[in-house]
Every structure is written in C-alpha cells, then in structure tokens.
mmCIF file of C-alpha atoms in Angstrom:
data_model
loop_
_atom_site.group_PDB
_atom_site.id
_atom_site.type_symbol
_atom_site.label_atom_id
_atom_site.label_comp_id
_atom_site.label_asym_id
_atom_site.label_seq_id
_atom_site.Cartn_x
_atom_site.Cartn_y
_atom_site.Cartn_z
ATOM 1 C CA MET A 1261 71.934 213.461 13.054
ATOM 2 C CA SER A 1262 68.269 213.969 13.263
ATOM 3 C CA ALA A 1263 66.757 211.118 15.447
ATOM 4 C CA ALA A 1264 63.612 211.275 13.222
ATOM 5 C CA SER A 1265 65.008 211.069 9.967
ATOM 6 C CA GLY A 1266 68.141 208.958 10.789
ATOM 7 C CA LYS A 1267 70.075 211.079 8.319
ATOM 8 C CA ARG A 1268 73.069 213.267 8.815
ATOM 9 C CA SER A 1269 72.525 216.971 8.177
ATOM 10 C CA LYS A 1270 74.486 218.695 5.520
ATOM 11 C CA ALA A 1271 76.135 220.899 8.168
ATOM 12 C CA ALA A 1272 77.168 217.821 10.145
ATOM 13 C CA LEU A 1273 78.548 216.090 7.040
ATOM 14 C CA LYS A 1274 80.410 219.124 6.012
ATOM 15 C CA ALA A 1275 82.014 219.341 9.481
ATOM 16 C CA PHE A 1276 82.875 215.712 9.505
ATOM 17 C CA LEU A 1277 84.605 215.997 6.056
ATOM 18 C CA ALA A 1278 86.321 219.257 7.128
ATOM 19 C CA ALA A 1279 87.753 217.536 10.136
ATOM 20 C CA GLU A 1280 89.152 214.791 8.277
ATOM 21 C CA GLU A 1281 90.722 217.121 5.809
ATOM 22 C CA ASP A 1282 92.326 218.982 8.547
ATOM 23 C CA PRO A 1283 91.927 217.032 11.749
ATOM 24 C CA LEU A 1284 94.106 219.328 13.885
ATOM 25 C CA GLY A 1285 92.613 222.436 12.575
ATOM 26 C CA GLU A 1286 96.020 223.837 11.744
ATOM 27 C CA GLY A 1287 95.729 224.280 8.130
ATOM 28 C CA VAL A 1288 98.440 221.917 7.349
ATOM 29 C CA ALA A 1289 98.754 220.173 3.986
ATOM 30 C CA ALA A 1290 96.097 217.338 4.034
ATOM 31 C CA ASP A 1291 97.142 213.759 3.947
ATOM 32 C CA PRO A 1292 96.543 212.239 0.423
ATOM 33 C CA ARG A 1293 94.508 209.477 2.008
ATOM 34 C CA ALA A 1294 92.339 212.039 3.769
ATOM 35 C CA LYS A 1295 91.886 213.958 0.528
ATOM 36 C CA GLU A 1296 90.885 210.820 -1.263
ATOM 37 C CA LEU A 1297 88.436 210.085 1.615
ATOM 38 C CA ARG A 1298 86.884 213.535 1.367
ATOM 39 C CA SER A 1299 86.575 213.214 -2.351
ATOM 40 C CA LEU A 1300 84.902 209.874 -2.295
ATOM 41 C CA SER A 1301 82.586 211.053 0.483
ATOM 42 C CA ILE A 1302 81.539 214.240 -1.480
ATOM 43 C CA GLU A 1303 80.922 212.124 -4.611
ATOM 44 C CA ASP A 1304 78.744 209.646 -2.606
ATOM 45 C CA PRO A 1305 77.664 211.114 0.855
ATOM 46 C CA ALA A 1306 75.013 208.308 1.080
ATOM 47 C CA ALA A 1307 77.665 205.682 1.076
ATOM 48 C CA LEU A 1308 79.332 207.448 4.081
ATOM 49 C CA GLN A 1309 76.057 207.485 5.961
ATOM 50 C CA ALA A 1310 75.430 203.851 4.969
ATOM 51 C CA ILE A 1311 78.768 202.818 6.459
ATOM 52 C CA ARG A 1312 77.950 204.606 9.833
ATOM 53 C CA GLU A 1313 74.787 202.794 9.947
ATOM 54 C CA VAL A 1314 76.069 199.365 8.919
ATOM 55 C CA PHE A 1315 78.876 199.551 11.503
ATOM 56 C CA ALA A 1316 76.930 201.454 14.262
ATOM 57 C CA GLY A 1317 78.124 200.529 17.624
ATOM 58 C CA THR A 1318 81.709 199.786 16.438
ATOM 59 C CA SER A 1319 84.768 201.858 16.077
ATOM 60 C CA LEU A 1320 84.966 201.425 12.393
ATOM 61 C CA PRO A 1321 83.241 204.547 11.390
ATOM 62 C CA GLU A 1322 85.935 206.573 13.251
ATOM 63 C CA ASP A 1323 88.688 204.799 11.523
ATOM 64 C CA GLN A 1324 89.334 207.011 8.490
ATOM 65 C CA GLU A 1325 91.589 204.480 6.814
ATOM 66 C CA LYS A 1326 89.043 201.642 6.849
ATOM 67 C CA VAL A 1327 86.249 204.026 5.681
ATOM 68 C CA ARG A 1328 88.578 205.139 2.891
ATOM 69 C CA ARG A 1329 89.072 201.516 1.832
ATOM 70 C CA ILE A 1330 85.460 200.716 1.854
ATOM 71 C CA LEU A 1331 84.589 203.795 -0.136
ATOM 72 C CA ARG A 1332 87.269 203.096 -2.568
ATOM 73 C CA ALA A 1333 86.080 199.419 -2.894
ATOM 74 C CA ARG A 1334 82.525 200.780 -3.404
ATOM 75 C CA SER A 1335 83.704 203.178 -6.077
ATOM 76 C CA GLU A 1336 85.722 200.415 -7.899
ATOM 77 C CA ILE A 1337 82.968 197.903 -7.724
ATOM 78 C CA GLN A 1338 80.388 200.421 -8.966
ATOM 79 C CA LYS A 1339 82.663 201.350 -11.964
ATOM 80 C CA GLU A 1340 83.432 197.712 -12.840
ATOM 81 C CA TRP A 1341 79.771 196.288 -12.243
ATOM 82 C CA GLY A 1342 78.141 195.457 -15.549
ATOM 83 C CA ASP A 1343 81.212 194.495 -17.509
ATOM 84 C CA ALA A 1344 82.180 190.995 -18.346
ATOM 85 C CA ARG A 1345 84.901 188.546 -17.040
ATOM 86 C CA ASP A 1346 87.556 190.946 -16.129
ATOM 87 C CA SER A 1347 85.129 193.210 -14.362
ATOM 88 C CA PHE A 1348 83.655 190.647 -12.105
ATOM 89 C CA LEU A 1349 87.117 189.230 -11.354
ATOM 90 C CA ALA A 1350 88.171 192.780 -10.364
ATOM 91 C CA ILE A 1351 85.080 192.998 -8.148
ATOM 92 C CA GLY A 1352 85.873 189.707 -6.543
ATOM 93 C CA ARG A 1353 89.528 190.683 -5.903
ATOM 94 C CA ALA A 1354 88.388 193.984 -4.423
ATOM 95 C CA LEU A 1355 85.993 192.073 -2.137
ATOM 96 C CA LEU A 1356 88.835 189.645 -1.218
ATOM 97 C CA ALA A 1357 91.028 192.645 -0.291
ATOM 98 C CA LEU A 1358 88.433 194.123 2.000
ATOM 99 C CA GLU A 1359 88.059 190.612 3.647
ATOM 100 C CA GLY A 1360 91.670 190.902 4.407
ATOM 101 C CA ASP A 1361 91.559 194.508 5.597
ATOM 102 C CA LEU A 1362 88.649 194.252 8.005
ATOM 103 C CA THR A 1363 88.374 192.192 11.154
ATOM 104 C CA LYS A 1364 86.128 189.138 11.144
ATOM 105 C CA ALA A 1365 83.454 191.031 12.992
ATOM 106 C CA GLU A 1366 83.754 194.039 10.758
ATOM 107 C CA PHE A 1367 83.550 191.895 7.708
ATOM 108 C CA ALA A 1368 80.444 190.191 8.974
ATOM 109 C CA ARG A 1369 78.935 193.657 9.361
ATOM 110 C CA LEU A 1370 80.112 194.460 5.748
ATOM 111 C CA ARG A 1371 78.340 191.315 4.526
ATOM 112 C CA HIS A 1372 75.131 192.143 6.427
ATOM 113 C CA GLY A 1373 75.156 195.578 4.809
ATOM 114 C CA THR A 1374 76.247 194.460 1.384
ATOM 115 C CA GLU A 1375 73.154 195.731 -0.499
ATOM 116 C CA ARG A 1376 73.518 199.133 1.227
ATOM 117 C CA LEU A 1377 77.037 199.545 -0.082
ATOM 118 C CA PHE A 1378 77.230 197.645 -3.366
ATOM 119 C CA PRO A 1379 74.967 197.097 -6.237
ATOM 120 C CA PHE A 1380 74.484 193.360 -5.563
ATOM 121 C CA SER A 1381 73.539 190.904 -2.765
ATOM 122 C CA ASP A 1382 75.746 189.219 -0.292
ATOM 123 C CA ALA A 1383 75.042 185.891 -2.043
ATOM 124 C CA THR A 1384 76.472 187.489 -5.362
ATOM 125 C CA ALA A 1385 79.578 188.867 -3.310
ATOM 126 C CA THR A 1386 80.226 185.479 -1.901
ATOM 127 C CA GLN A 1387 80.158 183.986 -5.571
ATOM 128 C CA LEU A 1388 82.445 186.758 -6.880
ATOM 129 C CA ARG A 1389 85.047 186.202 -3.982
ATOM 130 C CA GLN A 1390 84.870 182.425 -4.650
ATOM 131 C CA ILE A 1391 85.598 182.943 -8.361
ATOM 132 C CA ALA A 1392 88.463 185.380 -7.754
ATOM 133 C CA ARG A 1393 89.875 182.973 -5.259
ATOM 134 C CA ALA A 1394 89.780 180.117 -7.726
ATOM 135 C CA VAL A 1395 91.345 182.110 -10.505
ATOM 136 C CA ASP A 1396 94.041 183.470 -8.408
ATOM 137 C CA GLY A 1397 94.748 180.090 -6.724
ATOM 138 C CA GLY A 1398 94.964 178.461 -10.294
ATOM 139 C CA ARG A 1399 91.971 176.178 -10.182
ATOM 140 C CA ILE A 1400 90.509 178.067 -12.985
ATOM 141 C CA PRO A 1401 93.011 179.513 -15.549
ATOM 142 C CA VAL A 1402 92.077 183.122 -16.185
ATOM 143 C CA GLU A 1403 91.834 182.725 -19.917
ATOM 144 C CA ALA A 1404 89.440 179.734 -19.464
ATOM 145 C CA CYS A 1405 87.246 181.589 -16.996
ATOM 146 C CA PRO A 1406 83.759 181.832 -18.567
ATOM 147 C CA GLY A 1407 82.257 185.426 -19.193
ATOM 148 C CA SER A 1408 79.251 184.519 -17.056
ATOM 149 C CA TYR A 1409 79.947 184.785 -13.397
ATOM 150 C CA GLY A 1410 77.168 182.297 -12.729
ATOM 151 C CA THR A 1411 78.763 179.648 -14.782
ATOM 152 C CA ALA A 1412 82.235 180.537 -13.392
ATOM 153 C CA TYR A 1413 80.859 179.977 -9.810
ATOM 154 C CA GLN A 1414 79.549 176.524 -10.869
ATOM 155 C CA ILE A 1415 83.014 175.460 -11.806
ATOM 156 C CA THR A 1416 84.235 176.693 -8.371
ATOM 157 C CA LEU A 1417 81.858 174.218 -6.825
ATOM 158 C CA LEU A 1418 83.466 171.192 -8.493
ATOM 159 C CA SER A 1419 85.378 168.858 -6.268
ATOM 160 C CA GLU A 1420 88.860 167.863 -7.257
ATOM 161 C CA PRO A 1421 87.675 164.604 -8.879
ATOM 162 C CA GLN A 1422 84.832 166.452 -10.614
ATOM 163 C CA LEU A 1423 87.310 169.147 -11.912
ATOM 164 C CA ARG A 1424 89.585 166.450 -13.247
ATOM 165 C CA VAL A 1425 86.730 165.031 -15.292
ATOM 166 C CA ALA A 1426 85.812 168.499 -16.397
ATOM 167 C CA ARG A 1427 89.225 169.071 -17.647
ATOM 168 C CA GLU A 1428 89.342 165.663 -19.504
ATOM 169 C CA ARG A 1429 86.044 166.501 -21.253
ATOM 170 C CA GLY A 1430 87.290 169.850 -22.280
ATOM 171 C CA LEU A 1431 84.714 171.714 -20.107
ATOM 172 C CA ILE A 1432 87.139 174.201 -18.568
ATOM 173 C CA ARG A 1433 86.993 176.777 -21.270
ATOM 174 C CA SER A 1434 85.665 180.336 -21.531
ATOM 175 C CA ASP A 1435 82.565 179.348 -23.640
ATOM 176 C CA VAL A 1436 81.280 176.490 -21.496
ATOM 177 C CA THR A 1437 77.655 176.704 -20.380
ATOM 178 C CA ARG A 1438 76.112 176.700 -16.947
ATOM 179 C CA ARG A 1439 74.116 173.720 -18.061
ATOM 180 C CA GLU A 1440 77.186 171.677 -19.030
ATOM 181 C CA ILE A 1441 78.771 172.204 -15.648
ATOM 182 C CA MET A 1442 75.620 171.380 -13.855
ATOM 183 C CA GLN A 1443 75.072 168.312 -15.908
ATOM 184 C CA LEU A 1444 78.756 167.129 -14.996
ATOM 185 C CA ARG A 1445 78.003 167.680 -11.326
ATOM 186 C CA ARG A 1446 74.939 165.408 -11.552
ATOM 187 C CA GLU A 1447 76.859 162.642 -13.501
ATOM 188 C CA VAL A 1448 79.956 162.725 -11.519
ATOM 189 C CA PRO A 1449 79.920 162.074 -7.891
ATOM 190 C CA ALA A 1450 81.932 164.558 -5.668
ATOM 191 C CA ASP A 1451 84.195 161.778 -4.456
ATOM 192 C CA GLY A 1452 84.871 160.729 -8.117
ATOM 193 C CA LEU A 1453 83.696 157.083 -7.814
ATOM 194 C CA GLU A 1454 82.518 155.483 -10.954
ATOM 195 C CA PRO A 1455 81.498 158.532 -13.050
ATOM 196 C CA LEU A 1456 78.356 158.048 -15.269
ATOM 197 C CA PRO A 1457 78.877 158.429 -19.074
ATOM 198 C CA PRO A 1458 78.122 161.946 -20.357
ATOM 199 C CA GLY A 1459 74.786 162.647 -21.865
ATOM 200 C CA ARG A 1460 71.248 161.666 -20.694
ATOM 201 C CA LEU A 1461 70.992 159.282 -17.685
ATOM 202 C CA ASP A 1462 70.458 155.679 -18.568
ATOM 203 C CA ARG A 1463 67.863 154.715 -15.943
ATOM 204 C CA ALA A 1464 67.777 151.092 -17.060
ATOM 205 C CA ARG A 1465 71.386 150.824 -16.674
ATOM 206 C CA LEU A 1466 71.364 152.473 -13.160
ATOM 207 C CA ARG A 1467 68.699 150.006 -12.131
ATOM 208 C CA GLU A 1468 70.882 147.105 -13.147
ATOM 209 C CA GLU A 1469 73.974 148.574 -11.396
ATOM 210 C CA ARG A 1470 71.862 149.176 -8.264
ATOM 211 C CA ALA A 1471 70.650 145.472 -8.414
ATOM 212 C CA ARG A 1472 74.205 144.253 -8.677
ATOM 213 C CA LEU A 1473 75.350 146.497 -5.808
ATOM 214 C CA GLY A 1474 72.502 145.169 -3.668
ATOM 215 C CA GLU A 1475 73.594 141.617 -4.226
ATOM 216 C CA ARG A 1476 77.136 142.410 -3.421
ATOM 217 C CA ARG A 1477 76.070 144.206 -0.166
ATOM 218 C CA ALA A 1478 74.120 141.119 0.822
ATOM 219 C CA ARG A 1479 77.255 138.939 0.257
ATOM 220 C CA LEU A 1480 79.414 141.331 2.182
ATOM 221 C CA VAL A 1481 76.869 141.231 4.965
ATOM 222 C CA GLU A 1482 77.034 137.456 5.176
ATOM 223 C CA GLU A 1483 80.922 137.559 4.947
ATOM 224 C CA LEU A 1484 80.857 140.031 7.796
ATOM 225 C CA ALA A 1485 78.732 137.782 9.937
ATOM 226 C CA VAL A 1486 81.150 134.891 9.399
ATOM 227 C CA VAL A 1487 84.046 137.252 10.418
ATOM 228 C CA GLU A 1488 82.111 138.316 13.632
ATOM 229 C CA ARG A 1489 81.383 134.866 14.594
ATOM 230 C CA ARG A 1490 85.197 133.788 14.177
ATOM 231 C CA ILE A 1491 86.276 136.677 16.181
ATOM 232 C CA ALA A 1492 83.888 135.705 19.022
ATOM 233 C CA GLN A 1493 85.362 132.139 18.781
ATOM 234 C CA ILE A 1494 88.766 133.452 19.141
ATOM 235 C CA ASP A 1495 87.875 135.654 22.123
ATOM 236 C CA ASP A 1496 86.241 132.610 23.831
ATOM 237 C CA LEU A 1497 89.417 130.535 23.278
ATOM 238 C CA MET A 1498 91.692 133.359 24.722
ATOM 239 C CA SER A 1499 89.527 134.018 27.693
ATOM 240 C CA PRO A 1500 90.545 132.448 31.212
ATOM 241 C CA VAL A 1501 88.821 129.235 32.068
ATOM 242 C CA ILE A 1502 86.490 129.023 35.151
ATOM 243 C CA ASP A 1503 88.749 127.052 37.338
ATOM 244 C CA GLY A 1504 91.734 129.404 36.924
ATOM 245 C CA GLU A 1505 93.598 127.177 34.542
ATOM 246 C CA ALA A 1506 94.974 128.668 31.405
ATOM 247 C CA GLU A 1507 94.043 126.768 28.266
ATOM 248 C CA ALA A 1508 96.872 125.696 26.142
ATOM 249 C CA ILE A 1509 96.756 127.455 22.888
ATOM 250 C CA ALA A 1510 98.909 126.007 20.118
#
C-alpha cells in the first residue's frame, strides 16, 4: 500500500485475492466461501479497502469469514436499497445479523465506518435495525408496517401505553402517516397517564386541568405536613424520658 495514496496497489490486491483463493499455494479446490469472498472483492475492491481502513489496528481484516460477511451484507444492502418496505426490512435484518456476527468492538467500528461501506448513515442504519427488531419481535405486524421507514421508525419509538392507544385508534396500519404517529406521541404521555383526546390541543382545557392539579397539589402538601407532624409526635412519645424512666404507652 502506498503511504502517500493510502490505497492498495492493483498488484497487492491481486496477491491478496489469490492468497485467499488458494491460501496454501497448493492449487487445491477453493473453499466456496473463499470463492465468494474473491468474487465480492473483485466486484467491489473499494469495499475491501474500506474494510481494511475502518478496522485498521484490529485482526478483523485478516479474518476472511468476517470480511466475507461484511462484503455480503454490503452487496445485499446495495441491492435492496431504494425499494420499499420489504427492502428496508431486509436491510435491517442484514444489519442485525452483522451485529450478531461481530464483536462489540468490531460492530462499533462498523458503525463508525457506516457511510464508507453502505449507502446511508449510521443514524439510518440504527433506525433500520430498530424497525426490523420491532417487526421480528411482533411489536409491528409485518403486514401493518408502513412503506416509509421514517414512519415505521416513529412507531418503534412508542412506549407500550402509547402503542396500545395507537392500536385502539387504528394507527398501526401500512398507510399511517408519520404526522399521525408524531401527533399521538405528543398527545399521549409515554407512561400512558390521562391521554389527551385526538385532534388539536385544547389549550383552555389544559389550563383548567393544570389549575385543578395545582390545587390538588396544595392540598396534598398540607396533608403531608399534618402527617409529618403526627409522625414527629409519635417519635417523641416513643423516645426514652430524660430520667431514664420509660413512659407508659397504652
């Protein structure tokens, strides 16, 4: 590799691929996985170079199996990218599979180099993994998953109480809009307490409710003060007297 250019020469790349096809130099039949790695690398040599740079200083670039898996995932993702729901689910699943194949440190490196290897950012990759996890885990039925991954991701952000309300309102469907889901997230607290009615926020109603809650809080503070005073009295009654005599407590 040229220190000035930071790129692998064609001769070095050819030698690397030849070594992987016949690592013992004995002309034996190549392992199918090695042949796949060679094929993927020839089709996209820049990807192989990107892997070496992303994982520089680690042993991963020398692990043919992991390199093959990354190249295969890259190939699948590039083929699927641009299609609709089934495609972004396939991409998310491919990324989840990689997360399971790599160590935590290696996956962190992969995330850092996402834009070098895949046609999207790490933020997008995170969303796609989250969607695939939600669909495969049953939180979002595959047939109800929206065709927009941005909308599908908004559904994954719903808490269980919010998701329950979304189901009640018929919002878990393939044609739901991102705006509808975001509106629900604004209206329904994550803990599910006292969801507001759908539609525009009624500020007058909210002010009235806040005033009532303020009055209730004041009453609770007064009640708490009474409780605290009574606890202090009980503590005094139960404490030893100064002369060492114990008070008779009925």
